[in-house]
Structure formats: C-alpha cells, structure tokens
Short mmCIF file of C-alpha atoms in Angstrom, two decimals:
data_model
loop_
_atom_site.label_atom_id
_atom_site.label_comp_id
_atom_site.label_asym_id
_atom_site.label_seq_id
_atom_site.Cartn_x
_atom_site.Cartn_y
_atom_site.Cartn_z
CA MET A 972 11.96 5.03 2.21
CA ALA A 973 15.99 5.32 2.53
CA ASP A 974 17.94 2.70 4.58
CA ASP A 975 20.41 3.94 7.16
CA LEU A 976 20.47 7.57 5.98
CA GLY A 977 21.97 10.11 8.79
CA PHE A 978 19.18 12.90 10.27
CA ASP A 979 21.80 15.29 8.75
CA ASP A 980 22.38 13.84 5.24
CA VAL A 981 19.78 15.66 3.53
CA SER A 982 20.65 19.37 2.76
CA PHE A 983 17.39 20.64 3.57
CA ARG A 984 18.80 20.35 7.17
CA GLY A 985 21.36 22.90 6.45
CA SER A 986 24.56 20.95 5.65
CA ASN A 987 26.38 21.95 2.45
CA ASN A 988 28.71 18.98 2.69
CA PHE A 989 26.66 17.49 -0.18
CA LEU A 990 23.54 18.37 -1.52
CA THR A 991 20.35 16.41 -2.08
CA PRO A 992 18.28 19.13 -4.41
CA ASN A 993 15.35 16.86 -5.20
CA ILE A 994 14.63 15.72 -1.85
CA ASP A 995 15.01 19.42 -0.68
CA ALA A 996 12.53 20.43 -3.48
CA LEU A 997 9.99 17.88 -2.04
CA ALA A 998 10.57 19.05 1.31
CA TYR A 999 10.23 22.93 0.84
CA SER A 1000 7.25 22.09 -1.57
CA GLY A 1001 5.43 20.17 1.02
CA VAL A 1002 5.74 19.71 4.72
CA ILE A 1003 8.88 18.75 6.45
CA LEU A 1004 8.44 16.66 9.19
CA ASN A 1005 10.76 17.97 11.90
CA ASN A 1006 9.69 15.01 14.52
CA LEU A 1007 9.09 11.94 12.73
CA TYR A 1008 10.47 9.01 15.07
CA THR A 1009 11.09 5.42 13.63
CA PRO A 1010 12.38 2.48 15.68
CA ALA A 1011 16.34 2.49 15.77
CA MET A 1012 17.09 -0.47 13.34
CA CYS A 1013 15.57 -2.10 10.16
CA THR A 1014 13.19 -4.93 10.87
CA PRO A 1015 11.48 -3.32 13.99
CA SER A 1016 11.10 -0.08 12.03
CA ARG A 1017 9.54 -1.71 8.92
CA SER A 1018 7.25 -3.66 10.90
CA ALA A 1019 6.04 -0.48 12.84
CA LEU A 1020 5.40 1.10 9.45
CA LEU A 1021 3.31 -1.82 7.91
CA THR A 1022 1.42 -2.92 10.90
CA GLY A 1023 0.89 0.63 12.60
CA LYS A 1024 1.73 -0.93 15.91
CA TYR A 1025 5.11 -0.69 18.09
CA PRO A 1026 7.39 -3.57 17.69
CA ILE A 1027 6.44 -4.83 21.51
CA SER A 1028 3.11 -5.23 20.27
CA THR A 1029 4.11 -7.63 17.84
CA GLY A 1030 7.44 -9.57 19.04
CA MET A 1031 9.51 -7.36 16.42
CA GLN A 1032 11.48 -5.26 19.25
CA HIS A 1033 14.78 -7.33 19.69
CA TYR A 1034 17.41 -6.42 16.95
CA VAL A 1035 17.00 -7.43 13.10
CA ILE A 1036 15.98 -10.52 11.43
CA VAL A 1037 19.48 -12.31 10.31
CA ASN A 1038 19.23 -14.14 7.08
CA ASP A 1039 19.76 -17.19 8.64
CA GLN A 1040 16.88 -16.84 11.48
CA PRO A 1041 13.70 -18.74 10.78
CA TRP A 1042 11.39 -15.89 11.84
CA GLY A 1043 9.18 -13.10 10.36
CA LEU A 1044 6.57 -10.59 11.06
CA PRO A 1045 3.65 -12.91 12.77
CA LEU A 1046 1.28 -14.15 10.03
CA ASN A 1047 -1.76 -13.07 11.99
CA GLU A 1048 -0.89 -9.38 11.79
CA THR A 1049 -2.50 -7.29 9.01
CA THR A 1050 -0.16 -5.10 6.95
CA MET A 1051 -0.75 -1.78 5.62
CA ALA A 1052 -0.52 -3.25 2.08
CA GLU A 1053 -3.31 -6.05 2.93
CA ILE A 1054 -5.52 -3.12 3.77
CA PHE A 1055 -4.92 -1.04 0.56
CA GLN A 1056 -5.04 -4.05 -1.52
CA GLN A 1057 -8.29 -5.28 0.08
CA ASN A 1058 -9.93 -1.47 -0.70
CA GLY A 1059 -9.06 -1.76 -4.47
CA TYR A 1060 -5.44 -0.78 -4.62
CA TYR A 1061 -2.56 -2.06 -6.71
CA THR A 1062 0.17 -2.59 -4.12
CA SER A 1063 3.58 -2.99 -5.25
CA LEU A 1064 7.04 -3.13 -3.14
CA LEU A 1065 10.40 -2.37 -4.96
CA GLY A 1066 13.72 -3.29 -2.80
CA LYS A 1067 14.03 -4.22 0.82
CA TRP A 1068 11.73 -6.53 2.82
CA HIS A 1069 13.86 -7.72 5.90
CA LEU A 1070 10.43 -9.08 7.74
CA GLY A 1071 11.16 -12.73 7.30
CA MET A 1072 12.13 -15.28 4.25
CA SER A 1073 12.36 -18.43 5.87
CA GLN A 1074 8.95 -19.36 4.72
CA ARG A 1075 7.20 -18.11 1.45
CA ASN A 1076 4.06 -16.98 3.86
CA PHE A 1077 6.43 -14.63 5.43
CA THR A 1078 7.47 -12.98 2.06
CA PRO A 1079 5.76 -9.55 0.42
CA THR A 1080 3.56 -11.14 -2.10
CA LYS A 1081 2.22 -13.32 0.60
CA ARG A 1082 1.70 -10.36 2.99
CA GLY A 1083 -0.30 -8.00 0.69
CA PHE A 1084 1.85 -6.91 -2.35
CA ASP A 1085 0.61 -7.94 -5.54
CA THR A 1086 4.07 -7.52 -6.75
CA HIS A 1087 7.82 -7.55 -5.24
CA LEU A 1088 10.93 -6.72 -7.32
CA GLY A 1089 13.70 -6.70 -4.67
CA TYR A 1090 15.63 -8.47 -1.63
CA LEU A 1091 14.41 -10.26 1.15
CA GLY A 1092 17.15 -10.35 3.49
CA ALA A 1093 19.12 -7.50 5.42
CA TYR A 1094 20.87 -5.85 2.49
CA ILE A 1095 22.73 -7.06 -0.64
CA ASP A 1096 25.94 -6.13 -2.96
CA TYR A 1097 25.15 -2.94 -5.11
CA TYR A 1098 25.91 -4.86 -8.36
CA ASP A 1099 25.90 -8.60 -7.99
CA GLN A 1100 22.89 -8.59 -5.70
CA THR A 1101 24.52 -11.21 -3.35
CA TYR A 1102 24.66 -11.47 0.58
CA LEU A 1103 27.53 -12.92 2.45
CA GLN A 1104 26.88 -13.61 6.25
CA SER A 1105 30.58 -13.24 7.28
CA SER A 1106 29.66 -14.48 10.83
CA GLN A 1107 28.95 -17.95 9.59
CA ASN A 1108 30.50 -20.59 6.93
CA TYR A 1109 27.73 -20.24 4.60
CA SER A 1110 28.31 -19.72 0.85
CA ARG A 1111 27.69 -16.25 -0.60
CA GLY A 1112 24.02 -16.30 -1.76
CA HIS A 1113 22.13 -14.23 -4.34
CA ASP A 1114 19.25 -12.47 -2.83
CA PHE A 1115 16.92 -10.83 -5.57
CA ARG A 1116 13.48 -11.65 -6.73
CA ASP A 1117 10.83 -10.85 -9.27
CA ASN A 1118 8.02 -11.88 -7.04
CA LEU A 1119 8.51 -15.36 -6.10
CA GLU A 1120 11.26 -16.06 -8.73
CA ALA A 1121 14.96 -15.51 -8.36
CA SER A 1122 16.01 -12.89 -11.06
CA HIS A 1123 19.43 -12.61 -12.06
CA ASP A 1124 18.48 -10.37 -15.09
CA LYS A 1125 19.89 -7.03 -13.66
CA VAL A 1126 23.01 -8.77 -12.16
CA GLY A 1127 26.01 -6.05 -13.03
CA HIS A 1128 23.48 -3.18 -13.07
CA TYR A 1129 23.33 -0.73 -10.00
CA VAL A 1130 20.51 -1.60 -7.64
CA THR A 1131 19.21 1.80 -6.88
CA ASP A 1132 18.93 2.39 -10.73
CA ILE A 1133 17.32 -0.82 -11.15
CA LEU A 1134 14.63 -0.03 -8.49
CA SER A 1135 14.16 3.57 -9.78
CA ASP A 1136 13.85 2.26 -13.26
CA ALA A 1137 11.11 -0.33 -12.00
CA ALA A 1138 9.54 2.16 -10.12
CA VAL A 1139 9.25 4.51 -13.17
CA GLU A 1140 8.22 1.64 -15.37
CA LEU A 1141 5.45 0.78 -12.85
CA ILE A 1142 4.19 4.30 -13.07
CA GLU A 1143 4.06 4.64 -16.60
CA LYS A 1144 2.10 1.41 -17.17
CA HIS A 1145 -0.41 1.48 -14.17
CA ASN A 1146 -3.85 1.53 -15.24
CA VAL A 1147 -5.09 4.91 -13.14
CA THR A 1148 -8.54 4.29 -14.11
CA ALA A 1149 -8.88 0.74 -13.15
CA LYS A 1150 -7.09 0.90 -9.68
CA PRO A 1151 -5.31 3.51 -7.53
CA LEU A 1152 -1.73 2.69 -6.66
CA PHE A 1153 0.14 2.07 -3.28
CA LEU A 1154 3.80 2.07 -4.17
CA LEU A 1155 6.65 1.42 -1.05
CA LEU A 1156 10.00 2.23 -3.01
CA SER A 1157 12.22 0.77 -0.22
CA HIS A 1158 15.93 1.53 -1.26
CA LEU A 1159 18.96 -0.29 -0.12
CA ALA A 1160 20.73 3.08 -0.30
CA PRO A 1161 22.65 4.13 1.60
CA HIS A 1162 22.92 0.88 3.56
CA ALA A 1163 26.35 -0.50 3.60
CA ALA A 1164 26.67 -3.64 1.44
CA ASN A 1165 28.90 -6.68 2.55
CA ASP A 1166 31.83 -6.32 4.61
CA ASN A 1167 34.32 -6.67 1.96
CA ASP A 1168 33.06 -3.78 -0.30
CA PRO A 1169 30.62 -2.03 1.90
CA LEU A 1170 30.30 1.33 0.22
CA GLN A 1171 29.58 1.36 -3.67
CA ALA A 1172 28.55 3.98 -6.33
CA PRO A 1173 28.79 4.52 -10.09
CA MET A 1174 31.75 6.31 -11.17
CA GLU A 1175 29.99 9.20 -12.98
CA GLU A 1176 28.14 9.86 -9.46
CA LEU A 1177 31.54 9.63 -7.77
CA SER A 1178 33.17 12.32 -9.84
CA GLN A 1179 30.90 14.80 -8.60
CA PHE A 1180 32.45 14.62 -5.07
CA GLU A 1181 35.97 14.50 -5.78
CA TYR A 1182 36.40 17.65 -3.15
CA ILE A 1183 35.61 15.20 -0.50
CA GLN A 1184 38.93 13.70 0.86
CA ASN A 1185 37.76 10.81 2.64
CA LYS A 1186 36.99 7.93 0.26
CA SER A 1187 34.36 6.04 2.17
CA HIS A 1188 32.62 9.47 2.72
CA ARG A 1189 32.92 10.31 -1.03
CA TYR A 1190 31.10 7.11 -1.74
CA TYR A 1191 28.50 7.62 0.64
CA ALA A 1192 27.74 11.30 -0.71
CA ALA A 1193 27.65 9.55 -4.10
CA MET A 1194 25.14 6.96 -2.86
CA VAL A 1195 22.77 9.31 -1.14
CA SER A 1196 23.19 11.46 -4.57
CA ARG A 1197 21.90 8.42 -6.60
CA LEU A 1198 19.02 7.95 -4.09
CA ASP A 1199 18.10 11.72 -4.35
CA LYS A 1200 18.17 11.14 -8.31
CA SER A 1201 15.63 8.52 -7.85
CA VAL A 1202 13.40 10.66 -5.98
CA GLY A 1203 13.18 13.22 -8.90
CA ARG A 1204 12.72 10.39 -11.64
CA VAL A 1205 9.64 9.12 -9.43
CA ILE A 1206 8.16 12.69 -9.13
CA GLU A 1207 8.70 13.19 -12.74
CA ALA A 1208 6.94 10.07 -13.94
CA LEU A 1209 4.07 10.62 -11.72
CA ALA A 1210 3.85 14.17 -13.34
CA ASN A 1211 4.13 12.78 -16.72
CA ARG A 1212 1.06 10.55 -16.09
CA GLU A 1213 -0.80 13.24 -14.58
CA MET A 1214 -0.94 11.13 -11.14
CA LEU A 1215 0.72 13.81 -9.07
CA ARG A 1216 -2.17 16.06 -8.23
CA ASN A 1217 -4.00 13.01 -6.48
CA SER A 1218 -1.06 11.43 -4.95
CA ILE A 1219 0.63 11.74 -1.54
CA VAL A 1220 4.25 11.58 -1.61
CA LEU A 1221 6.26 10.86 1.38
CA PHE A 1222 10.14 10.44 1.68
CA LEU A 1223 11.98 8.94 5.12
CA SER A 1224 14.49 6.76 6.32
CA ASP A 1225 13.86 3.73 8.38
CA ASN A 1226 16.15 4.87 11.03
CA GLY A 1227 18.98 6.96 11.82
CA GLY A 1228 22.51 6.41 10.18
CA PRO A 1229 25.66 4.56 11.39
CA SER A 1230 28.46 6.77 11.73
CA VAL A 1231 30.88 4.24 13.10
CA GLY A 1232 30.95 0.55 13.95
CA GLU A 1233 28.90 -2.12 12.45
CA HIS A 1234 27.78 -1.36 8.81
CA ALA A 1235 29.14 2.15 9.32
CA ASN A 1236 28.78 4.19 6.36
CA THR A 1237 29.84 7.82 7.65
CA ALA A 1238 26.10 9.08 7.89
CA SER A 1239 25.94 12.18 10.31
CA ASN A 1240 22.98 12.45 12.51
CA TYR A 1241 24.38 15.99 13.46
CA PRO A 1242 23.89 17.41 15.88
CA LEU A 1243 21.51 14.84 17.64
CA ARG A 1244 23.19 12.01 20.01
CA GLY A 1245 23.79 8.38 19.22
CA GLN A 1246 23.15 6.74 15.76
CA LYS A 1247 21.40 3.67 14.53
CA HIS A 1248 20.76 1.08 17.17
CA THR A 1249 21.01 3.33 19.97
CA PRO A 1250 17.81 4.75 22.19
CA TRP A 1251 18.94 8.40 21.80
CA GLU A 1252 17.56 10.98 18.83
CA GLY A 1253 20.23 10.04 16.59
CA GLY A 1254 19.09 6.76 16.08
CA ILE A 1255 15.27 7.21 16.15
CA ARG A 1256 14.77 10.59 14.39
CA SER A 1257 13.98 10.25 10.71
CA SER A 1258 14.54 13.37 8.16
CA ALA A 1259 11.26 13.13 6.41
CA ALA A 1260 8.96 15.39 4.16
CA ILE A 1261 5.27 14.70 2.73
CA TRP A 1262 3.45 16.22 0.01
CA SER A 1263 -0.19 16.56 -1.08
CA THR A 1264 -2.17 18.91 -2.66
CA GLU A 1265 -4.67 18.23 0.39
CA PHE A 1266 -2.20 20.29 2.74
CA GLU A 1267 -3.05 23.47 3.68
CA ARG A 1268 0.20 24.88 4.66
CA LEU A 1269 2.60 23.53 1.91
CA GLY A 1270 5.93 24.79 2.37
CA SER A 1271 5.91 24.37 6.39
CA VAL A 1272 7.88 22.90 8.99
CA TRP A 1273 5.66 20.68 11.06
CA LYS A 1274 6.75 20.22 14.66
CA GLN A 1275 4.11 17.62 15.66
CA ARG A 1276 5.51 14.69 16.90
CA ILE A 1277 4.62 11.63 14.56
CA TYR A 1278 5.62 7.98 14.94
CA ILE A 1279 6.19 5.62 11.85
CA GLY A 1280 3.40 3.37 12.99
CA ASP A 1281 1.21 6.43 12.64
CA LEU A 1282 1.31 6.28 9.02
CA LEU A 1283 -0.77 3.41 8.53
CA PRO A 1284 -3.79 5.13 10.05
CA THR A 1285 -2.82 8.40 8.81
CA LEU A 1286 -2.61 7.45 5.06
CA CYS A 1287 -5.66 5.07 5.57
CA SER A 1288 -7.65 8.13 6.63
CA ALA A 1289 -6.22 10.15 3.71
CA ALA A 1290 -7.67 7.46 1.45
CA GLY A 1291 -11.04 7.08 2.79
CA ILE A 1292 -10.45 3.73 4.02
CA SER A 1293 -11.86 3.05 7.63
CA LEU A 1294 -10.02 0.76 9.64
CA ASP A 1295 -11.58 -1.84 11.93
CA PRO A 1296 -11.15 -0.94 16.05
CA SER A 1297 -10.35 -4.63 16.62
CA MET A 1298 -6.77 -4.11 15.02
CA HIS A 1299 -5.89 -2.55 18.09
CA LEU A 1300 -3.39 -0.16 16.50
CA ASP A 1301 -0.78 1.81 18.46
CA GLY A 1302 -0.53 4.39 15.88
CA LEU A 1303 -2.57 7.54 15.68
CA ASN A 1304 -4.60 8.78 12.72
CA LEU A 1305 -2.94 12.40 12.35
CA TRP A 1306 -4.25 13.40 8.86
CA SER A 1307 -6.46 16.11 10.09
CA ALA A 1308 -3.54 17.53 12.01
CA LEU A 1309 -1.30 17.23 8.93
CA LYS A 1310 -3.76 18.39 6.48
CA TYR A 1311 -4.59 21.56 8.52
CA GLY A 1312 -1.06 21.90 10.13
CA TYR A 1313 -2.06 21.97 13.54
CA GLU A 1314 0.74 20.76 16.31
CA SER A 1315 -1.26 20.30 19.43
CA VAL A 1316 -1.64 16.34 19.85
CA GLU A 1317 0.43 15.15 22.74
CA ARG A 1318 1.83 11.77 21.42
CA GLU A 1319 3.02 9.24 23.80
CA ILE A 1320 5.76 6.88 21.91
CA VAL A 1321 7.28 3.99 23.03
CA HIS A 1322 10.36 3.82 21.13
CA SER A 1323 11.69 0.67 22.71
CA ILE A 1324 11.45 -1.69 25.31
CA ASP A 1325 13.71 -4.50 25.06
CA ALA A 1326 14.41 -6.82 28.12
CA VAL A 1327 16.61 -9.22 26.19
CA ASP A 1328 20.00 -9.47 27.54
CA PRO A 1329 22.97 -8.50 27.32
CA GLN A 1330 21.89 -5.24 26.79
CA PRO A 1331 18.40 -4.52 28.17
CA HIS A 1332 17.01 -1.04 27.44
CA LEU A 1333 14.09 1.41 26.91
CA ALA A 1334 13.29 4.63 25.31
CA TYR A 1335 9.66 6.11 25.90
CA MET A 1336 8.55 9.70 25.24
CA ARG A 1337 5.23 11.62 26.20
CA GLY A 1338 5.03 15.02 24.77
CA LYS A 1339 8.34 16.92 25.45
CA TRP A 1340 9.19 14.42 28.14
CA LYS A 1341 11.87 11.46 27.31
CA ILE A 1342 13.20 8.69 29.41
CA ILE A 1343 15.94 6.43 28.53
CA ASN A 1344 17.09 3.46 30.87
CA GLY A 1345 19.96 1.29 29.81
CA THR A 1346 21.63 1.35 26.36
CA THR A 1347 23.20 -0.80 23.40
CA ASN A 1348 26.78 -1.75 22.72
CA SER A 1349 27.68 -1.08 26.21
CA GLY A 1350 27.20 2.56 25.43
CA GLN A 1351 30.20 3.16 23.09
CA TYR A 1352 27.86 4.92 20.52
CA ASP A 1353 26.10 7.19 23.07
CA GLY A 1354 28.07 10.34 22.08
CA TRP A 1355 27.51 13.12 19.74
CA LEU A 1356 29.10 11.02 16.52
CA GLY A 1357 28.22 13.32 13.67
CA GLN A 1358 29.75 16.85 12.74
CA ARG A 1359 29.44 19.23 10.22
CA ILE A 1360 32.17 19.12 7.85
CA THR A 1361 32.70 23.15 6.98
CA ASP A 1362 36.05 22.54 4.94
CA GLU A 1363 34.43 20.47 2.23
CA VAL A 1364 31.52 22.06 0.82
CA ASP A 1365 29.54 20.90 -2.32
CA PRO A 1366 30.34 23.69 -5.17
CA ARG A 1367 26.75 23.77 -6.11
CA SER A 1368 25.83 25.28 -2.59
CA VAL A 1369 27.22 28.66 -3.69
CA HIS A 1370 23.69 29.08 -5.90
CA TYR A 1371 21.60 26.61 -3.81
CA ASP A 1372 18.30 28.66 -4.00
CA GLN A 1373 18.48 28.37 -7.78
CA LEU A 1374 19.72 24.65 -7.75
CA ILE A 1375 16.45 23.91 -5.85
CA ARG A 1376 14.05 26.00 -8.11
CA ASN A 1377 15.61 24.51 -11.47
CA THR A 1378 14.99 20.73 -10.33
CA THR A 1379 11.86 18.99 -11.90
CA VAL A 1380 10.49 18.33 -8.54
CA TRP A 1381 10.25 21.90 -7.60
CA GLN A 1382 8.72 22.89 -11.13
CA GLN A 1383 6.30 20.11 -11.15
CA LEU A 1384 4.65 20.48 -7.68
CA GLN A 1385 4.68 24.12 -8.43
CA LEU A 1386 2.39 23.91 -11.08
CA LEU A 1387 0.02 22.38 -8.51
CA ALA A 1388 0.43 24.71 -5.90
CA ASP A 1389 -2.65 27.07 -4.80
CA LYS A 1390 -0.06 30.01 -4.94
CA PRO A 1391 3.16 30.27 -6.95
CA GLN A 1392 5.96 28.76 -5.05
CA GLN A 1393 8.44 31.29 -6.27
CA GLU A 1394 7.31 33.22 -3.40
CA ARG A 1395 8.50 30.65 -1.07
CA ASN A 1396 11.43 31.72 1.07
CA ILE A 1397 13.78 28.54 0.85
CA THR A 1398 16.59 30.08 2.84
CA GLU A 1399 13.99 30.69 6.07
CA LEU A 1400 12.51 27.04 5.52
CA ARG A 1401 15.92 25.45 5.63
CA GLN A 1402 17.00 27.43 8.73
CA GLN A 1403 13.49 26.21 10.58
CA ALA A 1404 14.40 22.76 9.64
CA GLN A 1405 17.65 22.91 11.44
CA ILE A 1406 17.85 21.42 15.09
CA LEU A 1407 19.82 23.66 17.33
CA CYS A 1408 21.53 22.54 20.29
CA PRO A 1409 23.07 25.31 22.63
CA THR A 1410 25.13 24.01 25.33
CA PRO A 1411 23.01 24.27 28.46
CA ALA A 1412 24.42 25.55 31.72
CA ASN A 1413 25.33 23.38 34.41
CA ALA A 1414 24.57 20.40 32.27
CA LYS A 1415 24.34 16.97 34.13
CA PRO A 1416 25.55 13.98 32.45
CA CYS A 1417 23.56 10.93 31.64
CA MET A 1418 24.74 7.34 32.48
CA PRO A 1419 22.19 5.24 31.21
CA LEU A 1420 23.81 1.76 32.33
CA ILE A 1421 23.86 2.97 36.07
CA ALA A 1422 20.64 4.92 36.44
CA PRO A 1423 17.43 6.29 34.21
CA CYS A 1424 18.03 9.57 32.29
CA PHE A 1425 15.37 12.22 31.89
CA PHE A 1426 15.22 14.77 29.23
CA ASP A 1427 13.29 17.79 28.08
CA ILE A 1428 13.40 17.15 24.30
CA GLU A 1429 11.66 20.51 23.41
CA VAL A 1430 14.57 22.59 25.23
CA ASP A 1431 17.25 19.96 24.91
CA PRO A 1432 17.05 18.16 21.47
CA CYS A 1433 20.42 16.74 21.86
CA GLU A 1434 20.00 15.13 25.14
CA GLN A 1435 22.98 16.95 26.98
CA ASN A 1436 21.13 17.81 30.31
CA ASN A 1437 19.85 14.95 32.39
CA LEU A 1438 17.11 16.16 34.87
CA TYR A 1439 16.71 12.81 36.36
CA ASP A 1440 17.85 13.71 39.90
CA GLU A 1441 15.58 16.98 39.71
CA TYR A 1442 12.43 15.05 38.66
CA ARG A 1443 12.92 11.47 39.90
CA ASN A 1444 10.38 11.75 42.82
CA THR A 1445 7.70 14.08 40.93
CA SER A 1446 4.57 12.94 39.76
CA ILE A 1447 5.57 13.97 36.24
CA PHE A 1448 8.27 11.07 36.17
CA LEU A 1449 6.69 8.73 38.39
CA ASP A 1450 3.56 8.84 36.06
CA LEU A 1451 5.80 7.99 32.74
CA TRP A 1452 7.59 5.40 34.83
CA GLU A 1453 4.44 3.82 35.83
CA ARG A 1454 3.14 3.92 31.96
CA ILE A 1455 6.45 2.08 30.85
CA ASP A 1456 6.04 -0.30 33.34
CA GLN A 1457 2.45 -1.02 32.03
CA TYR A 1458 3.69 -1.31 28.54
CA ALA A 1459 6.41 -3.67 29.71
CA ARG A 1460 4.10 -6.08 31.49
CA ASN A 1461 2.03 -6.36 28.29
CA ALA A 1462 4.93 -6.56 25.76
CA HIS A 1463 4.67 -9.50 23.14
CA LEU A 1464 7.83 -11.84 23.70
CA PRO A 1465 10.41 -11.33 20.92
CA ASN A 1466 9.59 -13.72 18.10
CA ASN A 1467 13.53 -14.20 17.63
CA LYS A 1468 14.74 -17.50 16.96
CA PRO A 1469 18.35 -19.15 16.78
CA ALA A 1470 20.14 -19.35 13.43
CA ASP A 1471 19.28 -22.52 11.45
CA PRO A 1472 22.31 -23.78 9.08
CA LYS A 1473 19.98 -25.17 6.86
CA CYS A 1474 19.47 -21.88 5.29
CA ASP A 1475 22.82 -22.01 3.50
CA PRO A 1476 22.40 -21.05 -0.05
CA ARG A 1477 25.12 -23.64 -1.19
CA TYR A 1478 21.77 -26.21 -0.59
CA TYR A 1479 19.66 -24.16 -2.92
CA ARG A 1480 21.54 -23.08 -6.19
CA ASN A 1481 23.37 -20.28 -4.30
CA GLU A 1482 20.31 -18.55 -3.38
CA TRP A 1483 18.92 -17.29 -0.29
CA THR A 1484 15.60 -18.59 -0.06
CA TRP A 1485 12.76 -19.91 1.88
CA TRP A 1486 14.70 -22.91 3.24
CA GLN A 1487 11.93 -24.46 5.59
CA ASP A 1488 9.64 -24.92 2.42
CA GLU A 1489 12.13 -25.91 0.14
CA LYS A 1490 13.73 -29.24 -0.68
CA SER A 1491 17.67 -29.03 -0.42
CA SER A 1492 19.59 -30.10 -3.38
CA SER A 1493 22.59 -31.25 -1.42
CA GLY A 1494 21.85 -32.61 1.77
CA ALA A 1495 20.54 -29.52 3.96
CA GLY A 1496 16.93 -31.34 4.87
#
C-alpha cells in the first residue's frame, strides 16, 4: 500500500513523466483494477480496508486521527488481521498504522498483527523517524517501533528501504510449512514528511530524474521510484522462496494524491477531478493492480467497481475463510467476479457522509451514477489539478516495452503464467488502463456548496457535466437520495476527540507513545 500516490503516478496509466517499471510489470502480468475506490484520506481508508466496513459504520468518517488525539478504531471492531490470525496465518504489518495510538490496545499488535515494524501516527521524517506537530507547541517526537518497543536502530536510514528490507527478511525467514503469511506492507512513500523538509529521497535515486526541473517534483519522482523498487524486491523474495505460485499480491494507494495544499507532494491524479481529501474521483480512485495464478484473465483491465472495504471478504473468500454474518460487513465478496473476470456486479458505494461542520459533505455512487453534495476546503481543490507533463519525459520511455519485460517482476510472473506473457500486448493494455475524458458538449457546471451534483461516471469519469437539473425530479435521482438519507440516519457518530496535550513527547523521552497508559517522566499526568 502506497500513501498519497497520485492516480496518474504509476506509468501503466500512460504517463511518461517518470516510470514505475515494477508496478507496471505487476499490473500487466495480473489484473489492473480500473475502478478501485477508497475513502479520500488515510485514517478512513485504512479503517475500511481492515474492517470491511464504511467509515460511517465505525465512526471513522471525519478527517484523520491527529497524533495528539486520544481515539482510534473502536476496539469492538474485528480487523482483517485478526481474522487471518484466527485462521492460522502469521500476520505482519510493516510501516504505517494511523488507526490510534493513545492506548496500547489501539496499536497493531493488539489488533491482530503478530508483528509490527513501523510508525503509529500520520507520517514521519524519512530518515530520523520523527514527527513534529507544527500546529502545537509539542516537542519533535520519535515514532518508530519494533512491536511495542521504540526502535532507534534504523535512524539515518531511508524508511522506504527499511520497510522493504524488513519485508524481504520476513519472507526469507518465514516457515511456509507451519503457517501461511498475511503481510501488509504499508509504505510512507510518497506521503510528505514534516513541513520543514517534506520531500526526501536518496541521492542515487534523485540522480535518475535530473531532467525534471521542478525540485519538489524531482524528489517526488525519486520517492515513487524507490517505492517501485520495493515492489520488485518483494516479488523477487517471494519467487526465491517459491511462495509466489500460492500468493495473491495486491498493489494500491490509500487515496488520491495531494497535488497542492496541505502535505502537497506534486502528485497528479490526471485526468480526474479533485485530489486527496475531496469527494471527487481524484480523491477516491486508487491506481491498483492484483495478481494471482487463480485468475483466468491475467493481463486484463477489470472495470468492475470495487471498494477498498470489499478486499476483506474478497481475500477471505480466496483463502477459504468463512466470515460470520453477524459482522455485518459493508464490503462485498467479489472473489468470483475477480477470478473469472466478469464485471456485472452493480455496486453501491458510500464514499463519504460527513455531517460535521464546517464542511459537511457527501459522495455516493450506485452503478454509474454518482451524487456529490457539499465539499471540503471551501471547494478550493475541486478543480482539475493534475496534468500530463509532456516536455519532461523519462529517457527510459523510448524503450518502455523492453524495460517492462526486463524487470524481475515480469520474468518471475511470466514463469507462472498458463500461456507465455511474451504474447501480451503491453501497449494495448496501457491504452486500456487510461481514463479518457472528452469535453462534453454544453456541459453544466457543478457548484456543490449551492446544490447537489449528479454525474454519469461511465460517460463522464472526469465529472465535467452536472446532470442534477435534468434528473432532480426523476425516480433515478430520488431513489438514490432516499438511500443516502437512510445511510445518514443510521451513521455511527464520529469517534473524534479533541487534542490532549498530555501526549507531548517531551514527557515520554521524546517518543510518541500511548500516553494514556504511560506514567509521564515530567509532569504530564
């Protein structure tokens, strides 16, 4: 899982600005998920992944958990990790958590993960693993743990490499005959770090992108490139242990990229509208791909709409795990549809219903129809923010096809394919994975702070033509509106709690920790 990766920042979508050959090789070898939807921010997205429920069903719908806030994913919710653990899997989280840290009980090894190496909060510096909450006068605290112990062993090392090394080591040492493995490699990349130095990358990675003039974007390209290398290393490790044949490998981002504004990293969600923390497609559509020898249509683009909350029941089904109906999941089991490649499941998705002032908003979809009412940040990020930079092209793109075929990912996955993948037309798959947005004639604008907006996403994936005036009194729109109202009436109240200054790392040896369980060393408690 990438963090804040733009929809157009994997080159299998067609951009040649900078290339992601390993991710692309995984995508072309497997199934490109052209319509994978996530919530628009980190905490809601991760809660939906691990519970199989909409954030409105668990109280995780409003914004994110800020490091100084004493709340988390409710303890009565069962996580995907707990389910796999209870069914005999060894479960490991490497990297970001962001589902609560004020109490030990909120943290990964108390929520179904046998092991965790990584950080508990929103983000950290890529080298010193500290987090500075600039909105408050807290000290800059270290946030990196090996299970429940603060770990300083890797300070000075690049965190993408730390997590990749840990994944490779885990795979190399894992006893496959004793237990199957559930691994969630939850990268920091390419999320911005602290405000004083947000974009960071190793010099040897940066040197590949000297053709990019904008310094921030050059760093971003290098951050994504290092992430891409991580994908290659994990696939290679699985192949070396002969674990690939019986593995399911999924790549995705937790939400759209922030092109501008808070924690901006120069990500591009081209050609989609909006960005992270908005209800538009650019905030909630993830570039994703999945691979398994179980799939009958390897080397295809799957257009079925799928929600991140569907992954829990879908992956459990793939693993032969039966789920208790009393869990009341919002996610659907789409394993058969994915396995056989059919695209006929009409999926409703509650993207967001957030009634909290000052920016109440909702986004809901059923089939091809999408409703947006209200928006975030007073609408300042509601436009089309990404663009294809054509004058700065990765030199490797001249031999793109051969670059993909030369990756270890392509070669290892080819060995397990039923038919030789050399026959596969990479250019054709790349074209199929692109989202095309012709400008509609007589397009009607959308002003969600004034009235609802209604889109046909199949025809208009870039949300250019608002159909609300045309459909507002039809049964199509009114039925959807009634369904939204039903969800809103039954929504779990947000779990958010105000900041607690007792969290300040200065009280706990300059560590971000579960402060509600800790005895402060100097007067916080």
